[in-house]
Coordinates of N, CA and C in Angstrom, one line a residue:
M28 N -77.4 -46.8 66.4 CA -76.7 -47.1 66.8 C -76.8 -46.2 68.4
G29 N -76.2 -46.7 68.9 CA -76.3 -46.4 69.4 C -75.5 -46.7 71.3
F30 N -74.9 -46.0 72.4 CA -73.9 -46.1 73.2 C -74.8 -46.4 74.8
G31 N -74.4 -47.0 74.9 CA -75.4 -47.8 76.5 C -74.2 -48.6 77.6
A32 N -73.3 -47.4 78.0 CA -72.6 -47.2 78.8 C -72.7 -48.4 80.4
Q33 N -73.9 -47.8 80.8 CA -74.4 -47.9 82.5 C -75.1 -50.2 82.3
S34 N -75.9 -49.9 81.5 CA -76.0 -51.6 81.2 C -76.9 -52.0 79.9
L35 N -75.9 -52.4 79.4 CA -76.0 -52.7 78.1 C -77.4 -53.6 77.3
G36 N -76.9 -54.8 78.8 CA -78.1 -55.7 78.6 C -79.8 -54.9 79.3
G37 N -79.5 -54.1 80.2 CA -81.0 -53.3 80.5 C -81.4 -52.2 79.3
R38 N -80.4 -52.1 78.1 CA -80.8 -51.1 77.2 C -81.3 -51.2 76.6
V39 N -80.8 -53.0 75.9 CA -81.3 -53.7 74.2 C -82.9 -53.8 74.5
S40 N -83.0 -54.7 76.4 CA -84.3 -54.9 76.8 C -85.2 -54.1 76.8
R41 N -84.9 -53.1 77.7 CA -85.7 -51.7 77.0 C -86.2 -51.7 75.4
H42 N -85.3 -51.4 74.8 CA -86.1 -50.7 73.0 C -86.9 -52.4 72.6
I43 N -86.1 -53.1 73.2 CA -87.2 -54.3 72.9 C -89.0 -54.8 73.0
L44 N -88.7 -53.6 74.5 CA -90.4 -54.2 74.9 C -91.3 -52.5 74.2
K45 N -92.5 -53.0 73.8 CA -93.0 -52.5 73.0 C -93.8 -51.0 74.3
A46 N -94.3 -52.0 75.5 CA -95.3 -50.6 76.3 C -93.5 -50.5 77.0
K47 N -93.4 -48.7 77.0 CA -92.1 -48.2 77.8 C -92.9 -46.6 77.3
R48 N -92.4 -45.6 78.8 CA -92.4 -44.4 78.0 C -91.9 -43.8 77.1
L49 N -91.9 -43.6 76.4 CA -91.2 -42.3 75.3 C -90.2 -41.4 75.8
K50 N -89.4 -41.7 75.9 CA -87.8 -41.3 76.7 C -86.5 -40.7 75.5
W51 N -86.2 -41.7 74.5 CA -85.0 -41.4 73.9 C -85.6 -41.4 72.0
H52 N -85.1 -40.4 71.0 CA -85.6 -40.8 70.4 C -86.1 -42.5 69.6
I53 N -85.1 -43.3 69.7 CA -85.3 -44.7 69.0 C -86.8 -44.8 70.3
D54 N -87.1 -44.8 70.7 CA -88.5 -45.4 71.3 C -89.8 -44.4 70.6
W55 N -89.9 -43.6 70.6 CA -90.3 -43.0 69.5 C -90.3 -43.9 68.0
L56 N -89.5 -43.7 67.5 CA -89.6 -44.5 66.5 C -90.3 -45.9 66.6
L57 N -90.1 -46.6 67.6 CA -90.1 -47.7 68.1 C -92.0 -48.0 68.0
A58 N -92.3 -46.9 69.0 CA -93.4 -46.9 68.6 C -94.6 -46.8 67.7
V59 N -94.7 -46.1 66.7 CA -94.8 -46.6 66.2 C -95.4 -48.3 65.3
E60 N -96.4 -48.9 65.1 CA -97.1 -49.1 64.5 C -96.2 -50.9 64.0
E61 N -95.3 -50.1 62.6 CA -95.3 -51.0 61.2 C -93.5 -51.2 61.5
A62 N -93.1 -50.0 62.8 CA -91.7 -50.4 62.9 C -91.3 -51.4 63.6
R63 N -90.3 -52.6 63.5 CA -90.0 -53.1 63.5 C -88.3 -53.9 63.9
I64 N -87.8 -54.5 65.2 CA -86.4 -54.3 65.2 C -86.0 -55.8 64.6
V65 N -84.8 -55.8 63.6 CA -84.7 -57.3 62.8 C -83.6 -57.5 63.2
S66 N -83.0 -56.9 63.9 CA -81.2 -57.5 64.0 C -80.5 -56.2 65.3
F67 N -79.9 -56.8 66.3 CA -79.0 -55.7 66.9 C -77.7 -56.3 67.5
F68 N -76.9 -55.8 67.7 CA -75.6 -56.1 67.5 C -74.3 -55.3 68.7
T69 N -74.6 -55.8 69.5 CA -74.1 -54.8 70.9 C -72.7 -55.4 71.1
R70 N -71.6 -54.3 72.0 CA -69.9 -54.5 72.2 C -70.4 -53.9 73.3
R71 N -69.4 -54.1 74.3 CA -68.7 -53.7 75.3 C -67.5 -53.2 74.9
S72 N -67.5 -51.5 75.4 CA -65.7 -51.5 75.1 C -65.6 -49.9 75.8
D73 N -64.6 -49.7 76.1 CA -64.5 -48.1 76.5 C -64.5 -46.9 75.9
Q74 N -64.8 -47.5 74.2 CA -65.1 -45.9 73.7 C -65.9 -45.8 73.2
R75 N -66.9 -44.7 73.0 CA -67.8 -44.8 72.3 C -67.5 -44.8 70.9
L76 N -68.1 -45.8 69.9 CA -67.7 -46.5 68.7 C -69.0 -46.0 68.3
E77 N -69.9 -45.9 68.8 CA -71.0 -46.2 67.5 C -71.1 -44.9 66.5
C78 N -70.2 -43.7 66.8 CA -70.2 -43.1 65.4 C -69.2 -43.6 64.5
I79 N -68.0 -43.7 65.0 CA -67.1 -45.3 64.0 C -67.7 -46.1 63.6
I80 N -68.7 -47.0 64.1 CA -69.5 -47.7 63.2 C -70.8 -46.5 62.4
N81 N -71.4 -46.4 62.8 CA -72.2 -45.5 62.0 C -71.3 -44.8 60.9
Q82 N -70.6 -43.9 60.9 CA -70.3 -43.6 60.0 C -69.4 -44.5 58.8
A83 N -68.9 -45.7 59.6 CA -68.4 -46.6 58.0 C -70.0 -47.3 57.5
I84 N -71.1 -47.4 58.7 CA -72.1 -48.5 57.5 C -72.2 -47.2 56.3
K85 N -72.7 -45.9 57.2 CA -73.4 -44.8 56.3 C -72.4 -45.2 54.4
N86 N -70.9 -45.3 55.3 CA -69.9 -44.9 53.5 C -70.1 -46.3 53.3
S87 N -69.9 -46.9 53.7 CA -69.8 -48.8 53.3 C -71.8 -49.5 52.6
C88 N -72.5 -49.1 52.9 CA -73.4 -49.4 53.0 C -74.9 -48.6 52.0
G89 N -73.8 -47.3 52.0 CA -75.1 -46.5 51.4 C -76.8 -46.1 52.4
G90 N -76.1 -46.1 53.7 CA -77.2 -45.3 54.1 C -77.4 -43.8 54.1
K91 N -78.6 -43.2 54.1 CA -79.3 -41.5 53.5 C -79.5 -41.4 54.9
V92 N -79.3 -40.8 55.6 CA -80.0 -39.3 56.1 C -81.2 -38.8 56.7
L93 N -82.6 -39.3 56.5 CA -83.4 -38.4 56.6 C -83.5 -38.0 57.7
F94 N -83.0 -38.0 59.0 CA -83.2 -37.4 60.3 C -82.8 -36.7 60.8
P95 N -82.0 -35.8 60.3 CA -81.0 -34.5 60.9 C -80.3 -35.3 62.5
R96 N -79.7 -35.5 63.6 CA -79.5 -35.4 64.5 C -80.3 -36.7 65.2
F97 N -81.2 -37.5 64.2 CA -81.8 -38.6 65.0 C -81.1 -38.9 66.1
G98 N -81.2 -39.7 67.0 CA -80.2 -40.3 67.9 C -78.8 -39.7 67.9
A99 N -79.0 -38.5 68.0 CA -77.4 -38.3 67.9 C -77.4 -37.1 68.2
S100 N -78.6 -36.6 68.8 CA -78.2 -34.6 69.4 C -77.0 -34.3 70.7
D101 N -76.7 -36.0 71.3 CA -75.6 -35.8 72.2 C -73.6 -36.5 70.9
C102 N -74.0 -36.8 70.5 CA -72.7 -36.9 69.7 C -72.2 -36.0 70.2
R103 N -70.9 -36.4 69.9 CA -69.8 -35.6 70.4 C -68.4 -35.1 68.9
S104 N -69.3 -36.3 68.2 CA -68.3 -36.4 67.0 C -69.2 -35.5 65.3
S105 N -70.2 -34.7 65.7 CA -70.4 -33.9 65.4 C -71.3 -34.7 64.1
C106 N -72.3 -35.9 64.6 CA -72.3 -36.4 63.1 C -74.1 -36.3 62.9
V107 N -73.9 -36.5 61.6 CA -75.8 -35.8 60.8 C -76.4 -36.3 61.7
S108 N -76.5 -37.6 62.4 CA -77.8 -38.6 62.7 C -77.2 -40.2 62.9
H109 N -77.5 -41.1 63.5 CA -77.0 -42.6 64.1 C -78.3 -43.0 63.7
L110 N -79.3 -43.0 62.5 CA -80.6 -43.3 62.3 C -80.0 -43.0 60.5
L111 N -79.7 -44.0 60.4 CA -80.0 -44.7 58.7 C -80.6 -44.9 57.8
Y112 N -81.1 -44.7 56.6 CA -82.0 -45.6 56.1 C -81.3 -46.3 54.6
F113 N -82.4 -47.1 54.0 CA -81.5 -48.2 53.4 C -82.7 -48.7 52.3
G114 N -83.9 -47.9 52.0 CA -85.0 -48.2 51.5 C -85.3 -49.4 51.7
E115 N -85.9 -50.2 50.5 CA -86.4 -51.6 50.6 C -85.2 -52.6 50.5
R116 N -84.5 -52.2 50.3 CA -83.5 -53.4 50.2 C -82.6 -53.6 51.6
S117 N -82.3 -55.0 52.2 CA -82.0 -54.8 53.6 C -80.2 -54.7 53.7
P118 N -79.7 -54.3 53.9 CA -78.3 -54.0 53.5 C -77.5 -55.3 55.4
L119 N -77.9 -55.7 55.5 CA -77.4 -56.6 56.9 C -76.5 -56.8 56.4
N120 N -76.2 -58.2 55.9 CA -75.4 -58.7 55.8 C -74.2 -58.0 55.6
G121 N -74.3 -57.1 54.9 CA -73.2 -55.6 54.5 C -73.1 -54.8 56.0
I122 N -74.1 -54.7 56.5 CA -73.5 -54.1 57.6 C -72.8 -55.0 58.6
K123 N -73.3 -56.4 58.6 CA -72.7 -57.0 60.0 C -70.9 -57.2 59.5
E124 N -70.2 -57.2 58.5 CA -68.8 -57.2 57.4 C -68.3 -55.7 58.2
V125 N -69.4 -54.9 57.8 CA -68.7 -53.7 58.0 C -68.6 -53.7 59.8
Y126 N -69.3 -54.4 60.3 CA -69.0 -54.0 61.9 C -67.9 -54.9 62.4
R127 N -68.5 -56.4 61.5 CA -66.6 -56.7 62.1 C -65.5 -56.6 61.8
K128 N -65.4 -56.2 60.7 CA -64.3 -54.7 60.2 C -64.1 -54.0 61.3
V129 N -64.7 -53.3 61.2 CA -64.3 -51.8 62.4 C -63.8 -52.4 63.6
L130 N -64.2 -53.5 64.5 CA -64.1 -54.4 65.5 C -62.4 -54.9 65.3
E131 N -62.7 -55.2 64.5 CA -61.2 -55.8 63.8 C -60.2 -55.2 64.0
N132 N -60.3 -53.8 63.6 CA -59.4 -52.6 63.0 C -59.2 -51.5 64.2
L133 N -59.5 -51.7 65.9 CA -59.7 -50.7 66.8 C -58.5 -51.4 67.2
P134 N -57.7 -50.0 67.9 CA -56.6 -50.1 68.7 C -56.3 -51.5 69.9
E135 N -55.7 -51.8 70.2 CA -55.8 -53.2 70.7 C -56.2 -52.4 72.1
R136 N -55.6 -51.4 73.0 CA -56.8 -50.7 74.7 C -57.9 -50.8 74.1
S137 N -58.6 -50.5 72.8 CA -59.9 -50.6 73.5 C -60.8 -51.4 72.8
K138 N -60.1 -52.9 73.1 CA -60.4 -54.2 72.9 C -60.7 -54.5 74.3
P139 N -62.1 -55.2 74.5 CA -62.2 -55.4 76.1 C -62.7 -56.1 76.5
C140 N -62.2 -57.2 75.5 CA -61.3 -58.7 76.2 C -59.7 -58.8 75.1
N141 N -59.7 -58.4 76.2 CA -58.0 -58.3 75.7 C -57.0 -59.3 76.9
K142 N -57.5 -59.7 77.6 CA -57.0 -60.5 79.0 C -56.3 -61.4 78.2
K143 N -55.5 -61.9 79.0 CA -54.8 -63.2 78.9 C -56.0 -64.2 79.7
E144 N -56.5 -65.3 78.2 CA -56.9 -66.6 78.8 C -55.8 -67.3 80.3
R145 N -56.7 -68.1 81.5 CA -56.5 -68.5 81.6 C -55.6 -69.9 81.4
T146 N -54.2 -70.8 81.7 CA -55.0 -72.4 81.3 C -54.6 -73.6 82.0

């Protein structure tokens, strides 16, 4: 989970690159040869949703914390970690469903695309 307030596209592109300066926790994890990105989800919002989504995924999909404070050193919600471990099983479909449900239940003010469409 991450919050890229400045440039969402730039943040995602940077994480996908293999050759980069190791700066963030995720950079160090992805520098491991066996590590790979399987999928990612993005969402523009005026709220920091990473903690809400992370906790919902942890609770619903049974993610375990192996490295406290990983990706959460600047967390304002006192999350134990923003990195979850699921073992050999792949909870991707469950994560997608939790992500969708969390975003559907946000108050209207936090939905970034709530402008009326032109007709």
